[in-house]
Amino acid sequence: MRKNIQINEETLEALISGKCVEGSLHRDQWTGEITFRAYKRLSRNHKVQDVMLYRSANGWLKESRMRRKMWISVPKDMGMCKDAVTMLAECREMAEFLHERGDEMEGGCL
């Protein structure tokens, strides 16, 4: 028995050019037609870069599509106590920046 499989033109062009196309094959229970739906995957070039919100002396604050990211790095030769104080100061500085930005954009925190 022979059955025809329906695919769209983009998938056909990809197959003709020698690319591997992943997808799902479905049979319609009423008409009996078999259709192939290619997965719509994004290529690696579509990744949106994080936006730099604030750069401090020892770190940065970035914003992605779903999250805000904070990164702090201090040299080890300062000692643990000074490292902790420096990291807390950086964290407070970045948090203060977010508070100010929230006041401007959203009208405050409360």
Backbone as JSON, one array per atom type, in Angstrom:
{
  "sequence": "MRKNIQINEETLEALISGKCVEGSLHRDQWTGEITFRAYKRLSRNHKVQDVMLYRSANGWLKESRMRRKMWISVPKDMGMCKDAVTMLAECREMAEFLHERGDEMEGGCL",
  "N": [[0.84, -1.17, 0.0], [0.54, 2.2, -0.8], [1.08, 5.41, 0.5], [0.59, 8.91, 0.49], [2.57, 11.49, 1.8], [2.07, 14.56, 3.28], [3.9, 17.5, 3.14], [5.25, 20.74, 3.93], [6.51, 23.44, 1.8], [8.93, 24.58, 2.7], [10.08, 22.55, 4.26], [10.42, 20.6, 2.32], [12.29, 21.87, 0.62], [14.46, 22.0, 2.38], [14.99, 19.27, 2.71], [15.68, 18.56, 0.08], [18.02, 20.03, -0.2], [19.7, 18.54, 1.34], [19.63, 18.61, 4.09], [18.96, 17.5, 7.45], [15.82, 17.0, 8.77], [13.92, 17.39, 11.59], [10.89, 16.29, 13.09], [7.35, 15.7, 13.47], [5.19, 13.01, 12.65], [1.94, 12.64, 11.59], [-1.27, 11.05, 11.46], [-4.37, 11.75, 10.17], [-7.38, 10.97, 11.67], [-9.87, 11.05, 10.49], [-9.75, 11.65, 7.71], [-7.6, 10.15, 6.9], [-5.24, 11.08, 5.9], [-1.72, 11.55, 5.87], [0.45, 13.63, 7.55], [3.4, 15.62, 7.81], [4.99, 17.46, 10.24], [7.38, 19.81, 10.69], [9.68, 20.49, 13.31], [9.9, 23.69, 14.71], [12.67, 25.0, 15.19], [14.97, 27.23, 16.7], [17.91, 28.66, 15.42], [21.34, 28.81, 16.58], [22.16, 31.38, 16.22], [20.12, 33.07, 16.83], [20.03, 33.71, 19.46], [19.38, 35.93, 22.04], [21.33, 38.49, 23.27], [22.45, 39.28, 26.6], [21.59, 42.3, 28.3], [23.59, 44.91, 29.41], [23.13, 46.42, 32.42], [24.32, 47.77, 34.57], [27.6, 48.6, 35.48], [30.03, 47.94, 37.82], [32.9, 48.55, 39.98], [33.9, 46.03, 40.6], [32.28, 44.17, 39.34], [29.2, 43.3, 37.55], [25.82, 44.05, 36.44], [23.36, 42.47, 34.73], [20.69, 42.06, 32.33], [18.56, 39.61, 31.19], [16.18, 38.01, 29.01], [14.44, 36.78, 30.78], [15.54, 37.05, 33.34], [17.4, 38.89, 35.89], [20.82, 39.36, 36.3], [23.51, 39.18, 38.53], [26.92, 39.72, 39.05], [29.85, 39.4, 40.86], [33.25, 39.88, 41.53], [36.18, 39.59, 43.37], [39.64, 40.23, 44.19], [41.69, 37.69, 45.73], [43.79, 38.35, 47.39], [43.18, 40.41, 49.1], [42.08, 39.54, 51.46], [39.71, 37.7, 53.46], [37.81, 39.06, 55.07], [37.84, 41.74, 54.09], [37.12, 41.14, 51.48], [34.5, 40.22, 51.84], [33.26, 42.55, 52.82], [33.63, 44.25, 50.62], [32.17, 42.85, 48.65], [29.57, 42.97, 49.73], [29.2, 45.75, 49.66], [29.26, 46.17, 46.88], [27.02, 44.69, 46.13], [24.98, 46.11, 47.45], [25.24, 48.52, 46.09], [24.45, 47.8, 43.48], [21.85, 46.94, 44.02], [20.73, 49.34, 44.9], [20.84, 50.76, 42.51], [18.93, 49.28, 41.06], [16.65, 49.88, 42.59], [16.4, 52.66, 42.13], [16.0, 52.64, 39.38], [13.64, 51.21, 39.27], [11.94, 53.01, 40.54], [11.86, 55.04, 38.63], [10.84, 53.74, 36.32], [8.62, 52.1, 37.11], [7.28, 53.44, 39.06], [7.95, 53.17, 41.74], [8.52, 50.93, 44.57], [6.6, 50.21, 46.45]],
  "CA": [[0.0, 0.0, 0.0], [1.28, 3.46, -0.86], [0.41, 6.58, 1.06], [1.28, 10.17, 0.27], [2.83, 12.27, 3.0], [2.02, 15.98, 2.97], [4.87, 18.35, 3.83], [5.23, 22.09, 3.36], [7.59, 23.69, 0.85], [10.19, 24.83, 3.42], [10.63, 21.25, 4.64], [10.85, 19.96, 1.09], [13.53, 22.52, 0.18], [15.53, 21.57, 3.29], [15.33, 17.88, 2.39], [16.36, 18.53, -1.22], [19.37, 20.55, -0.04], [20.5, 17.57, 2.07], [19.57, 18.83, 5.53], [18.15, 16.6, 8.25], [14.68, 17.74, 9.31], [13.23, 16.69, 12.66], [9.51, 16.7, 13.2], [6.41, 14.66, 13.89], [4.37, 12.46, 11.57], [0.59, 12.44, 12.13], [-2.32, 10.55, 10.57], [-5.69, 12.28, 10.5], [-8.24, 9.81, 11.83], [-11.08, 11.16, 9.68], [-9.46, 11.59, 6.28], [-6.56, 9.16, 6.64], [-4.05, 11.71, 5.33], [-0.54, 11.59, 6.73], [1.14, 14.92, 7.42], [4.65, 15.77, 8.54], [5.18, 18.82, 10.74], [8.76, 20.01, 11.13], [9.84, 21.28, 14.52], [10.39, 25.03, 14.43], [13.77, 25.23, 16.11], [15.76, 28.42, 16.45], [19.33, 28.4, 15.3], [22.13, 29.41, 17.64], [22.37, 32.8, 15.92], [18.97, 33.85, 17.27], [20.09, 33.94, 20.9], [19.4, 37.35, 22.4], [22.39, 38.77, 24.23], [22.06, 39.99, 27.82], [21.8, 43.74, 28.26], [24.32, 45.41, 30.56], [22.41, 47.49, 33.1], [25.18, 48.54, 35.45], [28.94, 48.05, 35.67], [30.68, 48.49, 39.01], [34.35, 48.36, 39.99], [34.25, 44.61, 40.71], [31.25, 43.28, 38.81], [28.21, 43.86, 36.65], [24.42, 43.68, 36.56], [22.83, 42.31, 33.38], [19.29, 41.67, 32.23], [18.21, 38.75, 30.07], [14.76, 38.06, 28.71], [13.67, 36.28, 31.92], [16.19, 37.24, 34.63], [18.45, 39.87, 36.12], [21.98, 38.61, 36.77], [24.52, 39.98, 39.21], [28.2, 39.01, 39.15], [30.85, 40.17, 41.6], [34.51, 39.16, 41.66], [37.19, 40.38, 44.07], [40.89, 39.5, 44.31], [41.83, 36.96, 46.99], [44.88, 38.86, 48.22], [42.68, 41.41, 50.04], [41.67, 38.91, 52.72], [38.29, 37.33, 53.44], [36.96, 40.1, 55.67], [37.71, 42.85, 53.13], [36.37, 40.62, 50.34], [33.08, 40.2, 52.22], [32.79, 43.93, 52.88], [33.59, 44.75, 49.24], [31.05, 42.21, 47.96], [28.33, 43.56, 50.25], [29.08, 47.12, 49.13], [28.9, 46.06, 45.46], [25.64, 44.21, 46.08], [24.14, 47.24, 47.82], [25.31, 49.5, 45.0], [23.62, 47.32, 42.38], [20.46, 46.96, 44.48], [20.31, 50.74, 44.88], [20.59, 51.08, 41.11], [17.64, 48.7, 40.69], [15.6, 50.66, 43.25], [16.24, 53.92, 41.4], [15.43, 52.34, 38.07], [12.24, 50.84, 39.51], [11.2, 54.23, 40.82], [11.67, 55.77, 37.37], [10.05, 53.0, 35.33], [7.39, 51.5, 37.6], [6.64, 54.3, 40.03], [8.25, 52.82, 43.12], [8.42, 49.54, 44.99], [5.41, 49.94, 47.27]],
  "C": [[0.9, 1.24, 0.0], [0.42, 4.57, -0.29], [1.25, 7.81, 0.73], [1.41, 10.9, 1.59], [2.87, 13.73, 2.6], [3.05, 16.72, 3.82], [4.84, 19.73, 3.18], [6.49, 22.32, 2.52], [8.94, 23.93, 1.53], [10.87, 23.52, 3.79], [11.15, 20.53, 3.41], [12.16, 20.55, 0.58], [14.71, 22.11, 1.07], [15.95, 20.14, 2.99], [16.09, 17.76, 1.06], [17.79, 19.02, -1.09], [20.26, 19.64, 0.81], [20.49, 17.75, 3.57], [18.69, 17.77, 6.19], [17.05, 17.42, 8.91], [14.01, 16.87, 10.36], [11.8, 17.19, 12.76], [8.64, 15.56, 13.68], [5.53, 14.28, 12.7], [3.02, 12.11, 12.18], [-0.33, 11.89, 11.05], [-3.65, 11.1, 11.06], [-6.67, 11.12, 10.55], [-9.48, 9.85, 10.95], [-10.78, 10.99, 8.2], [-8.41, 10.55, 5.94], [-5.29, 9.75, 6.05], [-2.93, 11.72, 6.35], [0.18, 12.9, 6.48], [2.39, 14.91, 8.29], [4.78, 17.23, 8.94], [6.59, 18.93, 11.28], [8.77, 20.83, 12.4], [10.42, 22.64, 14.14], [11.46, 25.38, 15.47], [14.51, 26.5, 15.71], [17.23, 28.03, 16.33], [20.08, 29.11, 16.41], [22.34, 30.9, 17.42], [21.23, 33.67, 16.44], [19.0, 34.15, 18.76], [20.23, 35.43, 21.19], [20.45, 37.55, 23.49], [21.83, 39.51, 25.45], [22.42, 41.47, 27.69], [22.5, 44.18, 29.54], [23.55, 46.57, 31.17], [23.35, 48.39, 33.89], [26.53, 47.83, 35.57], [29.57, 48.74, 36.87], [32.17, 48.2, 38.93], [34.73, 46.88, 39.97], [33.19, 43.67, 40.15], [30.32, 43.98, 37.86], [26.82, 43.36, 36.99], [23.86, 43.64, 35.14], [21.38, 41.86, 33.44], [19.11, 40.8, 31.0], [16.71, 38.86, 29.85], [13.92, 37.68, 29.94], [14.25, 36.65, 33.28], [17.07, 38.47, 34.66], [19.6, 39.13, 36.78], [23.0, 39.56, 37.37], [25.78, 39.12, 39.34], [29.2, 39.92, 39.83], [32.09, 39.3, 41.75], [35.53, 40.09, 42.31], [38.48, 39.56, 44.16], [41.05, 38.87, 45.69], [42.87, 37.57, 47.92], [44.44, 39.96, 49.2], [42.36, 40.82, 51.41], [40.17, 38.7, 52.72], [37.39, 38.42, 54.0], [36.75, 41.27, 54.71], [36.95, 42.41, 51.89], [34.87, 40.67, 50.63], [32.51, 41.61, 52.24], [32.65, 44.51, 51.48], [32.4, 44.16, 48.49], [29.71, 42.76, 48.44], [28.12, 44.97, 49.72], [28.67, 47.09, 47.66], [27.43, 45.64, 45.31], [24.67, 45.35, 46.42], [24.09, 48.29, 46.72], [24.41, 49.09, 43.84], [22.15, 47.3, 42.77], [19.92, 48.38, 44.5], [20.02, 51.21, 43.46], [19.24, 50.54, 40.67], [16.48, 49.45, 41.34], [15.34, 51.96, 42.49], [15.59, 53.7, 40.05], [13.96, 51.95, 38.21], [11.38, 52.04, 39.81], [10.88, 54.98, 39.54], [10.69, 55.06, 36.45], [8.68, 52.55, 35.84], [6.67, 52.35, 38.64], [6.86, 53.89, 41.47], [8.01, 51.35, 43.42], [7.13, 49.26, 45.74], [4.17, 50.53, 46.67]]
}
